[in-house]
Coordinates of C-alpha atoms in Angstrom, one line a residue:
Chain A
M9 CA -12.5 8.7 -3.4
Q10 CA -12.5 12.4 -2.4
T11 CA -9.1 12.2 -0.9
M12 CA -7.7 10.5 -3.9
M13 CA -9.2 12.9 -6.4
T14 CA -7.8 15.8 -4.3
L15 CA -4.4 14.3 -4.2
L16 CA -4.3 13.4 -7.9
P17 CA -3.7 17.0 -9.3
I18 CA -1.1 17.5 -6.6
V19 CA 0.7 14.4 -7.7
L20 CA 0.5 15.6 -11.2
M21 CA 1.9 19.0 -10.2
V22 CA 4.9 17.3 -8.6
L23 CA 5.3 15.1 -11.7
Y24 CA 5.2 18.0 -14.1
S25 CA 7.6 20.2 -12.1
L26 CA 10.0 18.2 -9.9
A27 CA 10.1 14.8 -11.6
M28 CA 10.5 16.5 -15.0
I29 CA 13.7 18.3 -14.1
P30 CA 16.3 15.5 -14.8
G31 CA 14.4 14.7 -18.1
L32 CA 14.5 18.4 -19.0
I33 CA 18.2 18.7 -18.3
W34 CA 18.7 15.7 -20.6
M35 CA 16.4 17.2 -23.2
E36 CA 18.3 20.5 -23.1
R37 CA 21.7 18.8 -23.5
R38 CA 20.6 16.5 -26.3
I39 CA 18.7 19.2 -28.2
A40 CA 21.6 21.5 -27.9
S41 CA 24.0 18.9 -29.3
M42 CA 21.6 18.1 -32.1
V43 CA 21.4 21.7 -33.0
Q44 CA 25.3 21.8 -33.1
N45 CA 25.6 18.5 -35.0
R46 CA 26.9 16.6 -32.0
L47 CA 25.5 13.7 -30.1
G48 CA 25.5 14.9 -26.5
P49 CA 25.6 12.7 -23.4
N50 CA 25.0 9.1 -24.4
R51 CA 27.6 7.0 -22.5
C52 CA 26.2 6.6 -19.0
N53 CA 24.4 3.3 -18.6
I54 CA 23.0 0.9 -16.0
K55 CA 23.8 -2.7 -17.1
G56 CA 24.1 -1.6 -20.7
F57 CA 20.8 0.4 -20.8
R58 CA 21.5 3.9 -21.8
L59 CA 18.0 5.1 -22.6
G60 CA 19.4 7.6 -24.9
G61 CA 21.5 9.2 -22.1
V62 CA 18.8 9.9 -19.5
V63 CA 20.9 7.9 -17.0
Q64 CA 23.4 10.7 -17.2
S65 CA 20.9 13.0 -15.4
A66 CA 20.5 10.5 -12.6
A67 CA 24.2 10.4 -12.2
D68 CA 24.3 14.2 -12.1
V69 CA 21.6 14.2 -9.4
M70 CA 23.5 11.7 -7.3
K71 CA 26.7 13.8 -7.6
L72 CA 24.9 17.0 -6.5
I73 CA 23.3 15.3 -3.5
F74 CA 26.5 13.8 -2.2
K75 CA 28.6 16.9 -2.7
E76 CA 30.1 18.6 0.3
E77 CA 28.0 21.4 1.8
F78 CA 30.5 24.2 1.6
Y79 CA 30.0 27.7 3.1
P80 CA 32.3 30.4 2.0
A81 CA 34.0 32.1 5.0
H82 CA 33.0 35.6 3.8
V83 CA 29.2 34.9 4.0
K84 CA 28.2 36.7 7.2
N85 CA 24.5 35.9 7.4
R86 CA 24.2 32.2 6.8
T87 CA 20.4 32.1 7.4
L88 CA 19.6 34.4 4.5
Y89 CA 22.3 32.7 2.4
I90 CA 20.4 29.4 2.8
I91 CA 16.9 30.8 2.6
A92 CA 17.6 32.5 -0.8
P93 CA 17.6 29.5 -3.0
S94 CA 14.6 28.0 -1.2
I95 CA 12.6 31.1 -2.0
V96 CA 13.5 31.0 -5.7
F97 CA 12.6 27.3 -5.8
I98 CA 9.4 27.5 -3.8
A99 CA 8.1 30.4 -5.8
A100 CA 8.8 28.6 -9.1
F101 CA 7.3 25.4 -7.8
L102 CA 4.1 27.0 -6.6
M103 CA 3.5 28.7 -9.9
F104 CA 2.3 25.2 -11.1
A105 CA -0.5 25.1 -8.4
V106 CA -3.2 26.7 -10.5
I107 CA -2.5 25.1 -13.9
P108 CA -5.4 22.9 -15.0
F109 CA -4.0 19.7 -16.4
A110 CA -7.4 18.6 -17.6
D111 CA -11.0 19.7 -17.5
V112 CA -13.1 19.1 -14.4
I113 CA -14.0 15.5 -14.0
T114 CA -17.6 14.5 -12.9
L115 CA -17.7 11.4 -10.8
D116 CA -19.6 11.4 -7.5
H117 CA -18.7 15.0 -7.2
I118 CA -17.1 17.5 -9.6
Y119 CA -13.3 17.5 -9.2
G120 CA -10.9 20.1 -10.6
M121 CA -7.6 19.1 -12.1
Q122 CA -5.5 21.8 -10.6
A123 CA -3.5 21.5 -7.4
L124 CA -5.1 24.4 -5.6
P125 CA -8.9 24.7 -5.9
I126 CA -8.8 28.5 -6.3
D127 CA -9.9 30.7 -9.2
L128 CA -7.0 33.2 -8.9
G129 CA -5.5 31.7 -12.1
I130 CA -3.2 34.1 -13.9
L131 CA -3.0 36.4 -10.9
W132 CA -1.4 33.7 -8.8
Y133 CA 1.2 33.1 -11.6
V134 CA 2.1 36.8 -11.8
A135 CA 2.4 37.1 -8.0
L136 CA 4.7 34.1 -7.6
A137 CA 6.7 35.0 -10.7
G138 CA 7.5 38.3 -9.1
L139 CA 8.2 36.7 -5.7
G140 CA 11.0 34.5 -7.1
L141 CA 13.0 37.7 -7.7
Y142 CA 13.3 38.3 -4.0
G143 CA 15.2 35.0 -3.7
I144 CA 17.6 36.2 -6.4
I145 CA 18.1 39.6 -4.8
L146 CA 18.6 37.9 -1.4
A147 CA 21.1 35.4 -2.9
G148 CA 23.1 38.3 -4.5
W149 CA 23.1 40.2 -1.2
A150 CA 23.8 37.4 1.2
S151 CA 26.6 35.9 -0.9
H152 CA 28.6 39.0 -0.2
S153 CA 30.2 39.1 -3.6
K154 CA 30.3 41.8 -6.3
Y155 CA 29.2 39.4 -9.0
G156 CA 26.2 38.3 -6.9
I157 CA 25.1 41.8 -6.2
L158 CA 25.6 43.0 -9.8
S159 CA 23.6 40.1 -11.0
A160 CA 20.8 40.7 -8.5
M161 CA 20.6 44.3 -9.7
R162 CA 20.4 43.3 -13.3
A163 CA 17.8 40.7 -12.5
S164 CA 15.6 43.1 -10.6
A165 CA 15.9 45.9 -13.2
Q166 CA 15.0 43.4 -16.0
M167 CA 12.1 42.0 -14.0
L168 CA 10.7 45.5 -13.3
S169 CA 10.8 46.5 -17.0
Y170 CA 9.3 43.3 -18.2
E171 CA 6.7 42.6 -15.5
I172 CA 4.7 45.7 -16.6
S173 CA 4.5 44.6 -20.2
M174 CA 3.6 41.1 -19.1
G175 CA 0.9 42.4 -16.8
L176 CA -0.6 44.5 -19.6
A177 CA -0.6 41.6 -22.0
I178 CA -2.3 39.5 -19.4
V179 CA -4.9 42.2 -18.8
A180 CA -5.7 42.1 -22.5
M181 CA -6.1 38.3 -22.3
V182 CA -8.3 38.7 -19.2
I183 CA -10.5 41.2 -21.0
T184 CA -10.8 38.7 -23.9
Y185 CA -11.6 35.7 -21.8
D186 CA -13.7 37.7 -19.3
S187 CA -12.1 35.8 -16.4
V188 CA -8.8 35.3 -14.6
A189 CA -9.3 31.6 -14.0
F190 CA -7.3 29.3 -16.3
N191 CA -10.2 26.9 -16.8
D192 CA -12.5 29.6 -18.2
A193 CA -9.7 30.6 -20.6
V194 CA -9.4 27.0 -21.9
H195 CA -13.2 26.8 -22.3
F196 CA -13.2 30.0 -24.2
Q197 CA -10.5 28.6 -26.5
A198 CA -12.5 25.5 -27.3
Q199 CA -14.8 27.7 -29.4
T200 CA -14.2 28.6 -33.0
I201 CA -14.3 31.9 -34.8
W202 CA -16.0 32.2 -38.2
G203 CA -16.8 28.6 -37.9
F204 CA -13.4 27.1 -38.7
L205 CA -10.6 28.9 -36.9
P206 CA -9.9 27.6 -33.4
A207 CA -10.2 30.5 -31.0
W208 CA -6.8 30.0 -29.5
G209 CA -5.2 32.9 -27.7
I210 CA -2.4 33.0 -30.2
V211 CA -4.9 33.4 -33.0
I212 CA -7.2 36.0 -31.5
Q213 CA -4.5 37.9 -29.7
P214 CA -1.2 37.4 -31.6
V215 CA 0.4 40.6 -30.2
A216 CA -0.4 39.8 -26.6
A217 CA 0.9 36.3 -27.2
L218 CA 4.1 37.6 -28.6
I219 CA 4.6 40.0 -25.7
F220 CA 3.7 37.3 -23.1
I221 CA 6.2 34.8 -24.6
V222 CA 9.0 37.4 -24.8
T223 CA 8.3 38.5 -21.2
A224 CA 8.0 34.9 -20.0
F225 CA 11.6 34.3 -21.3
A226 CA 12.7 37.4 -19.3
E227 CA 10.7 36.3 -16.3
T228 CA 12.4 32.8 -16.2
N229 CA 15.9 34.4 -16.7
R230 CA 16.5 32.2 -19.7
A231 CA 18.4 33.0 -22.9
P232 CA 18.3 35.5 -24.6
F233 CA 17.5 37.4 -21.4
D234 CA 20.0 35.7 -19.0
V235 CA 22.2 38.8 -18.3
A236 CA 21.7 38.0 -14.6
E237 CA 24.1 35.1 -15.1
G238 CA 26.0 36.3 -18.0
E239 CA 29.0 34.1 -17.6
S240 CA 31.4 36.2 -19.6
E241 CA 30.9 39.1 -17.2
L242 CA 29.6 37.8 -13.9
V243 CA 31.1 34.3 -13.5
A244 CA 27.8 32.7 -12.7
G245 CA 25.8 35.7 -11.4
Y246 CA 23.8 35.3 -8.3
H247 CA 24.7 31.7 -7.7
T248 CA 28.5 32.2 -8.0
E249 CA 29.0 31.6 -4.3
Y250 CA 26.7 28.6 -4.1
S251 CA 27.7 25.0 -4.4
A252 CA 26.2 21.4 -4.1
M253 CA 22.5 21.2 -3.4
K254 CA 22.1 25.0 -2.8
F255 CA 23.3 25.5 -6.3
A256 CA 21.1 22.7 -7.5
L257 CA 18.1 24.4 -6.0
F258 CA 18.8 27.5 -8.2
F259 CA 19.3 25.2 -11.2
M260 CA 16.1 23.3 -10.6
A261 CA 14.2 26.5 -10.0
E262 CA 15.2 27.7 -13.4
Y263 CA 13.8 24.6 -15.0
V264 CA 10.7 24.6 -12.9
A265 CA 10.1 28.2 -13.8
M266 CA 10.5 27.2 -17.5
T267 CA 8.0 24.4 -17.2
A268 CA 5.6 26.6 -15.4
S269 CA 5.9 29.3 -18.0
S270 CA 5.4 26.7 -20.7
A271 CA 2.3 25.4 -19.0
V272 CA 0.9 29.0 -18.7
I273 CA 1.7 29.6 -22.4
V274 CA -0.1 26.4 -23.3
T275 CA -3.1 27.2 -21.2
L276 CA -3.5 30.9 -22.2
F277 CA -2.5 30.8 -25.8
L278 CA -2.4 27.3 -27.2
G279 CA -5.8 26.0 -26.2
G280 CA -4.8 24.3 -23.0
Y281 CA -5.7 20.6 -22.6
N282 CA -8.2 20.7 -25.6
L283 CA -7.7 19.8 -29.2
P284 CA -9.2 22.3 -31.6
Y285 CA -12.9 21.5 -32.4
L286 CA -13.1 19.0 -29.5
A287 CA -14.5 20.4 -26.3
T288 CA -14.8 18.2 -23.3
Q289 CA -18.6 17.8 -23.7
E290 CA -18.3 16.7 -27.3
M291 CA -15.6 14.2 -26.3
L292 CA -17.9 12.7 -23.6
E293 CA -20.8 12.5 -26.1
H294 CA -19.0 10.6 -28.8
P295 CA -17.4 7.5 -27.1
V296 CA -17.0 5.5 -30.3
G297 CA -15.3 8.3 -32.2
I298 CA -13.0 9.0 -29.3
L299 CA -12.1 5.3 -28.9
V300 CA -11.3 4.8 -32.5
G301 CA -9.4 8.1 -32.8
T302 CA -7.3 7.2 -29.7
M303 CA -6.5 3.8 -31.2
V304 CA -5.4 5.3 -34.5
A305 CA -3.4 8.0 -32.8
L306 CA -1.7 5.5 -30.4
G307 CA -0.9 3.2 -33.3
V308 CA 0.7 6.0 -35.4
L309 CA 2.6 7.6 -32.5
Y310 CA 4.0 4.3 -31.2
G311 CA 4.7 3.0 -34.7
L312 CA 6.7 6.1 -35.5
F313 CA 8.6 6.0 -32.2
I314 CA 9.4 2.3 -32.5
Y315 CA 10.5 2.8 -36.1
W316 CA 12.7 5.7 -34.9
I317 CA 14.3 3.5 -32.2
R318 CA 14.9 0.7 -34.6
T319 CA 16.7 3.0 -37.1
N320 CA 18.4 5.4 -34.7
I321 CA 19.3 3.9 -31.4
S322 CA 22.5 2.2 -32.5
R323 CA 25.3 3.9 -34.3
A324 CA 27.4 1.9 -36.7
I325 CA 29.7 0.1 -34.4
V326 CA 30.6 -3.5 -35.1
E327 CA 29.8 -6.0 -32.4
D328 CA 28.1 -3.6 -30.0
L329 CA 26.0 -6.3 -28.3
E330 CA 24.9 -4.1 -25.4
R331 CA 23.2 -1.6 -27.7
A332 CA 21.6 -4.3 -29.8
R333 CA 20.2 -5.9 -26.6
E334 CA 18.8 -2.5 -25.4
R335 CA 17.2 -1.9 -28.8
K336 CA 15.6 -5.4 -28.7
V337 CA 14.3 -4.9 -25.1
L338 CA 12.9 -1.4 -25.8
T339 CA 11.2 -2.6 -29.0
V340 CA 9.5 -5.5 -27.2
L341 CA 8.5 -3.2 -24.3
F342 CA 6.9 -0.6 -26.5
V343 CA 5.2 -3.1 -28.8
S344 CA 3.7 -4.9 -25.9
M345 CA 2.6 -1.6 -24.3
L346 CA 0.9 -0.6 -27.6
I347 CA -0.8 -4.0 -28.0
L348 CA -2.0 -3.9 -24.4
S349 CA -3.5 -0.4 -24.7
E350 CA -5.1 -1.2 -28.1
L351 CA -6.6 -4.3 -26.6
F352 CA -8.2 -2.4 -23.7
L353 CA -9.6 0.2 -26.1
L354 CA -10.9 -2.5 -28.4
Y355 CA -12.6 -4.3 -25.5
W356 CA -14.4 -1.1 -24.5
L357 CA -15.3 -0.4 -28.1
V358 CA -17.0 -3.9 -28.3
V359 CA -18.5 -4.0 -24.8
G360 CA -19.5 -0.4 -24.6
T361 CA -18.5 2.3 -22.2
T362 CA -20.0 3.7 -19.0
P363 CA -20.1 7.5 -18.3
T364 CA -17.5 7.0 -15.5
L365 CA -15.1 5.2 -17.8
M366 CA -15.5 7.9 -20.4
A367 CA -14.8 10.6 -17.9
W368 CA -11.5 8.8 -17.0
L369 CA -10.7 8.3 -20.6
V370 CA -11.3 11.9 -21.5
L371 CA -9.1 12.9 -18.5
A372 CA -6.3 10.7 -19.7
L373 CA -6.7 12.0 -23.2
Q374 CA -6.6 15.7 -22.1
L375 CA -3.6 15.0 -19.9
S376 CA -1.7 13.6 -22.9
I377 CA -2.8 16.4 -25.2
F378 CA -1.6 18.9 -22.5
T379 CA 1.7 17.0 -22.2
L380 CA 2.3 17.0 -25.9
K381 CA 1.7 20.8 -26.2
F382 CA 3.7 21.4 -23.1
F383 CA 6.7 19.5 -24.5
A384 CA 6.4 21.4 -27.8
V385 CA 6.7 24.7 -26.0
I386 CA 9.6 23.4 -23.9
I387 CA 11.4 22.4 -27.1
F388 CA 10.7 25.9 -28.4
F389 CA 12.2 27.3 -25.2
I390 CA 15.4 25.2 -25.6
L391 CA 15.8 25.9 -29.3
V392 CA 15.5 29.6 -28.6
R393 CA 18.3 29.3 -26.1
W394 CA 20.6 27.9 -28.8
T395 CA 19.4 30.4 -31.5
F396 CA 19.3 33.9 -30.1
M397 CA 22.2 35.8 -28.7
R398 CA 22.1 37.2 -25.3
F399 CA 20.8 40.8 -25.3
R400 CA 23.1 43.5 -24.0
Y401 CA 21.8 45.2 -20.9
D402 CA 20.9 48.5 -22.5
Q403 CA 19.2 46.6 -25.4
I404 CA 17.1 44.7 -22.8
Q405 CA 15.9 48.0 -21.2
H406 CA 15.3 49.5 -24.7
L407 CA 13.2 46.5 -25.8
G408 CA 11.3 46.5 -22.5
W409 CA 10.4 50.2 -22.2
Y410 CA 10.4 51.6 -25.7
I411 CA 8.9 48.6 -27.7
L412 CA 7.1 46.1 -25.5
L413 CA 5.4 48.6 -23.2
P414 CA 3.9 50.9 -25.8
L415 CA 2.9 47.8 -27.9
A416 CA 1.2 46.2 -24.9
L417 CA -0.6 49.5 -24.1
L418 CA -1.8 49.8 -27.7
N419 CA -2.9 46.2 -27.7
L420 CA -4.8 46.6 -24.5
L421 CA -6.5 49.8 -25.8
I422 CA -7.6 48.0 -29.1
T423 CA -8.8 44.9 -27.2
A424 CA -10.8 47.0 -24.8
L425 CA -12.4 49.0 -27.7
V426 CA -13.2 45.8 -29.6
V427 CA -14.7 44.1 -26.6
V428 CA -16.7 47.1 -25.5
L429 CA -18.1 48.1 -28.9
Chain B
M18 CA 43.2 54.1 -56.3
S19 CA 39.8 52.5 -56.1
T20 CA 37.5 52.7 -53.1
H21 CA 35.8 49.5 -51.9
I22 CA 32.4 50.3 -50.4
V23 CA 31.4 47.8 -47.7
P24 CA 27.6 47.5 -47.5
R25 CA 26.3 48.0 -43.9
H26 CA 23.5 45.8 -42.7
G27 CA 20.9 46.3 -40.0
K28 CA 19.5 49.7 -41.0
S29 CA 16.6 48.7 -43.2
F30 CA 13.1 48.6 -41.8
K31 CA 12.9 44.8 -42.3
E32 CA 16.1 44.3 -40.4
R33 CA 15.3 46.8 -37.6
W34 CA 12.1 44.8 -37.1
Y35 CA 14.1 41.9 -35.5
L36 CA 11.4 39.3 -35.8
S37 CA 12.1 38.4 -39.4
A38 CA 15.8 38.0 -38.6
L39 CA 15.0 35.9 -35.5
W40 CA 12.8 33.7 -37.7
V41 CA 15.7 33.1 -40.1
G42 CA 17.9 32.1 -37.2
F43 CA 15.3 29.9 -35.7
R44 CA 14.8 28.1 -39.0
T45 CA 18.5 27.3 -39.2
T46 CA 18.7 25.8 -35.7
F47 CA 15.5 23.9 -36.1
G48 CA 16.6 22.6 -39.4
H49 CA 19.8 21.2 -37.9
F50 CA 17.8 19.7 -35.0
W51 CA 15.3 18.1 -37.2
R52 CA 17.7 16.7 -39.7
N53 CA 19.9 15.2 -36.9
I54 CA 17.1 13.7 -34.9
L55 CA 15.7 12.0 -37.9
N56 CA 19.0 10.3 -38.6
T57 CA 21.3 10.3 -35.7
N58 CA 23.7 7.9 -37.4
A59 CA 24.5 10.6 -40.0
I60 CA 26.0 12.9 -37.4
D61 CA 29.7 13.0 -38.1
V62 CA 31.3 12.4 -34.7
L63 CA 33.8 9.9 -33.4
E64 CA 32.6 7.1 -31.1
Y65 CA 35.7 7.9 -29.0
P66 CA 36.6 5.0 -26.7
E67 CA 35.7 2.4 -29.3
V68 CA 37.0 4.3 -32.3
M69 CA 40.3 6.0 -31.9
P70 CA 41.2 9.2 -33.8
N71 CA 43.2 8.4 -37.0
D72 CA 43.9 12.0 -38.1
I73 CA 46.7 12.8 -35.6
T74 CA 49.4 14.6 -37.6
A75 CA 53.1 14.0 -37.4
R76 CA 53.6 17.3 -35.6
Y77 CA 51.2 16.4 -32.8
R78 CA 52.9 16.8 -29.3
G79 CA 51.9 13.7 -27.3
H80 CA 53.6 11.8 -24.4
H81 CA 57.3 12.3 -24.3
R82 CA 59.9 9.6 -24.9
L83 CA 63.7 9.3 -24.7
T84 CA 65.4 8.0 -27.8
H85 CA 68.2 5.5 -28.2
R86 CA 71.5 5.6 -30.1
D87 CA 72.1 3.1 -32.9
D88 CA 73.7 0.7 -30.4
G89 CA 70.6 0.8 -28.2
S90 CA 72.0 2.9 -25.4
I91 CA 70.4 6.2 -24.2
A92 CA 70.9 9.2 -26.4
C93 CA 70.6 11.8 -23.6
V94 CA 73.9 13.3 -22.4
A95 CA 72.3 15.1 -19.4
C96 CA 73.2 18.6 -20.7
F97 CA 70.1 20.1 -18.8
M98 CA 69.1 22.1 -21.9
C99 CA 65.5 20.8 -21.7
A100 CA 65.1 21.3 -18.0
T101 CA 66.5 24.8 -18.3
N102 CA 64.2 25.6 -21.2
C103 CA 61.1 24.1 -19.6
P104 CA 58.6 26.9 -18.8
A105 CA 56.6 24.6 -16.5
Q106 CA 59.8 23.2 -14.8
C107 CA 58.5 19.7 -14.9
I108 CA 61.8 18.0 -15.9
T109 CA 64.1 16.7 -13.1
I110 CA 67.5 15.5 -14.2
E111 CA 70.4 14.1 -12.1
A112 CA 73.6 13.5 -14.1
Q113 CA 76.3 10.9 -13.6
A114 CA 79.5 10.1 -15.4
R115 CA 79.1 7.5 -18.2
I116 CA 81.6 4.7 -17.7
D117 CA 80.9 2.6 -20.9
G118 CA 83.1 4.9 -23.0
I119 CA 80.4 5.8 -25.5
D120 CA 80.0 9.3 -24.0
E121 CA 81.0 11.4 -21.0
K122 CA 77.7 11.9 -19.2
E123 CA 74.3 10.3 -18.9
P124 CA 71.3 11.0 -16.7
R125 CA 71.0 8.9 -13.5
R126 CA 67.5 10.2 -13.0
F127 CA 65.3 11.7 -15.7
E128 CA 61.7 12.4 -14.6
I129 CA 58.9 14.3 -16.2
D130 CA 55.9 15.3 -14.1
L131 CA 53.0 15.1 -16.6
L132 CA 50.7 17.1 -14.3
E133 CA 53.1 20.0 -14.5
C134 CA 53.9 19.6 -18.2
I135 CA 52.1 22.0 -20.6
F136 CA 53.1 20.0 -23.7
C137 CA 54.7 23.0 -25.4
G138 CA 57.4 21.0 -27.0
Y139 CA 60.2 23.4 -26.0
C140 CA 62.3 20.5 -24.6
V141 CA 62.2 18.8 -28.0
E142 CA 63.3 22.1 -29.6
A143 CA 66.1 22.6 -27.1
C144 CA 67.6 19.1 -27.2
P145 CA 71.0 19.2 -29.1
C146 CA 71.1 15.3 -29.4
D147 CA 67.5 14.6 -30.5
A148 CA 67.2 12.6 -27.3
I149 CA 63.7 13.7 -26.3
R150 CA 60.7 13.5 -28.6
M151 CA 57.0 13.9 -28.3
D152 CA 56.1 11.8 -31.4
T153 CA 54.3 9.0 -29.6
N154 CA 50.8 10.2 -30.5
I155 CA 49.7 9.2 -26.9
F156 CA 47.2 11.8 -25.9
S157 CA 45.4 10.1 -23.0
M158 CA 47.3 9.8 -19.8
V159 CA 45.4 8.5 -16.7
G160 CA 46.3 7.5 -13.2
N161 CA 44.8 7.0 -9.7
A162 CA 47.4 9.0 -7.8
R163 CA 49.6 12.0 -8.4
S164 CA 52.7 9.8 -8.3
D165 CA 51.3 7.8 -11.3
F166 CA 52.0 10.9 -13.5
I167 CA 55.7 11.1 -12.8
R168 CA 57.4 9.3 -15.7
T169 CA 60.8 7.9 -14.8
K170 CA 63.8 7.4 -17.2
E171 CA 63.0 3.7 -17.7
Q172 CA 59.4 4.4 -18.6
L173 CA 60.4 7.2 -21.0
L174 CA 63.0 5.0 -22.7
A175 CA 60.5 2.1 -23.0
T176 CA 57.9 4.4 -24.7
Q177 CA 57.7 3.7 -28.4
G178 CA 57.5 6.3 -31.1
A179 CA 54.5 6.3 -33.4
Y180 CA 56.5 6.4 -36.6
A181 CA 59.0 4.1 -38.4
P182 CA 62.3 3.4 -36.4
T183 CA 64.5 4.8 -39.2
H184 CA 62.6 8.0 -39.0
S185 CA 62.6 8.3 -35.3
Q186 CA 66.0 6.8 -34.4
A187 CA 68.4 9.4 -33.0
K188 CA 71.1 10.2 -35.4
G189 CA 73.5 10.8 -32.5
A190 CA 75.7 13.8 -32.8
H191 CA 78.4 12.2 -30.7
T192 CA 78.6 8.8 -32.3

């Protein structure tokens, strides 16, 4: 039991970061196409099953794995050249280690739902977010190319100017929550202010939230702060000289950093794994309400999704039997999943629940709430990429030093005054 | 003489305060995303392999073809104008004397390397006999080897034009 409960959060961490990447790439491409009134990748299929185009991501992964490992002749130090993408990827991946996916679960012992049982919380995130930069600098340096080195310089200058504002915004949040651990932050956000407003970070600290979200975009090198790989000027920036799986590591690191940042934003500012007005203890104490609520929510969500599949999966092509068959199979699959889970919940509602069962149920609920919020933030990340233009280099520095830094300092001062007085 | 004053944007306090402008942009992209995801069937795109484009204009430069005279023989007189004019140098012509009395010369070999061709249409412009045309509307050319993309005289003669024969038949300056 103990081994299993220790491994569970680690499995979750791998699921949320590594296993999510192909899905995220698919999401990014489909959302981009929807924004631009296109359809995006939807042709790849296995025996007629397209799954909305997710199969394309699997094909891309296969292609990258089987591509030739190519080393440019001008790369002198091959060790550093290979280590660089690994550093970027490992730093991004480890950021996830302190994210609580759900509240602590009380079985025979109390088990935490974060991969590393440490209370470093936000400090761990900041440390590793800074560490990823070393990989980028190393890649630029080791690839022995002017584009790489220019990109590494841009990335480091950008990181320097944004890390300070990010740190100050985080300090304001730490003062508010009175702790650096993520779990305490989520527990704080389960409260309400003035009796009706949920005390989410974004409600009580809107300026810090704004600064943190902006700097998180800069930290992950995503648009509009992706001057480091500005393709009109630097070809592909620091990964110009990289190919095959070494390039894929950079690519994956970008997405893992994005998911980690989304998870941190959810945990710090959007109430984490809790719904507003529903702390863990209240969930455990009201089994009937939770069961009925889950049943209704499941029915509504599944119903909407199945309705969406029935109306949208097939475009108006005559005699497309493959798509009709896929629609049929998916409908049967989802309807049976819905009926099965509703039956389980109904059974527990009739028979009654044990505390252990309720603990597991609350864990599953909190996981799904976390996942929903997490995906909402990721969709926000992707939409921002297709909305805002890339900042010019001097605009980035101006925004970082002249606007965000004074704003963060002012916010910190006001927070400290309010908390102390 | 009147002066037209162009209003400059981006200087007012509201505009300098970025966030409101960002919000407007975000509303636009999210609006498109939301509208399209609710009804993907309404997105106006062509389901390409199943549905072929039907809006190719008569001026479209597609796959080349060699035209025929009224009696069905080749219209080309192997004058090398197209090969000389070709910026990609993808046309290879070997001439031979024509023995059927219709004309003096004809190509023994007339090959176009489609991998070299840039589809500029200069060969069509240069031809004095209207013997080469690009009016086939064929835009998709695939093959498994490089040699598959070299079109021979026979293939080019067999390729049909996309428009009515009376329109596409070579008038034949020499007949």
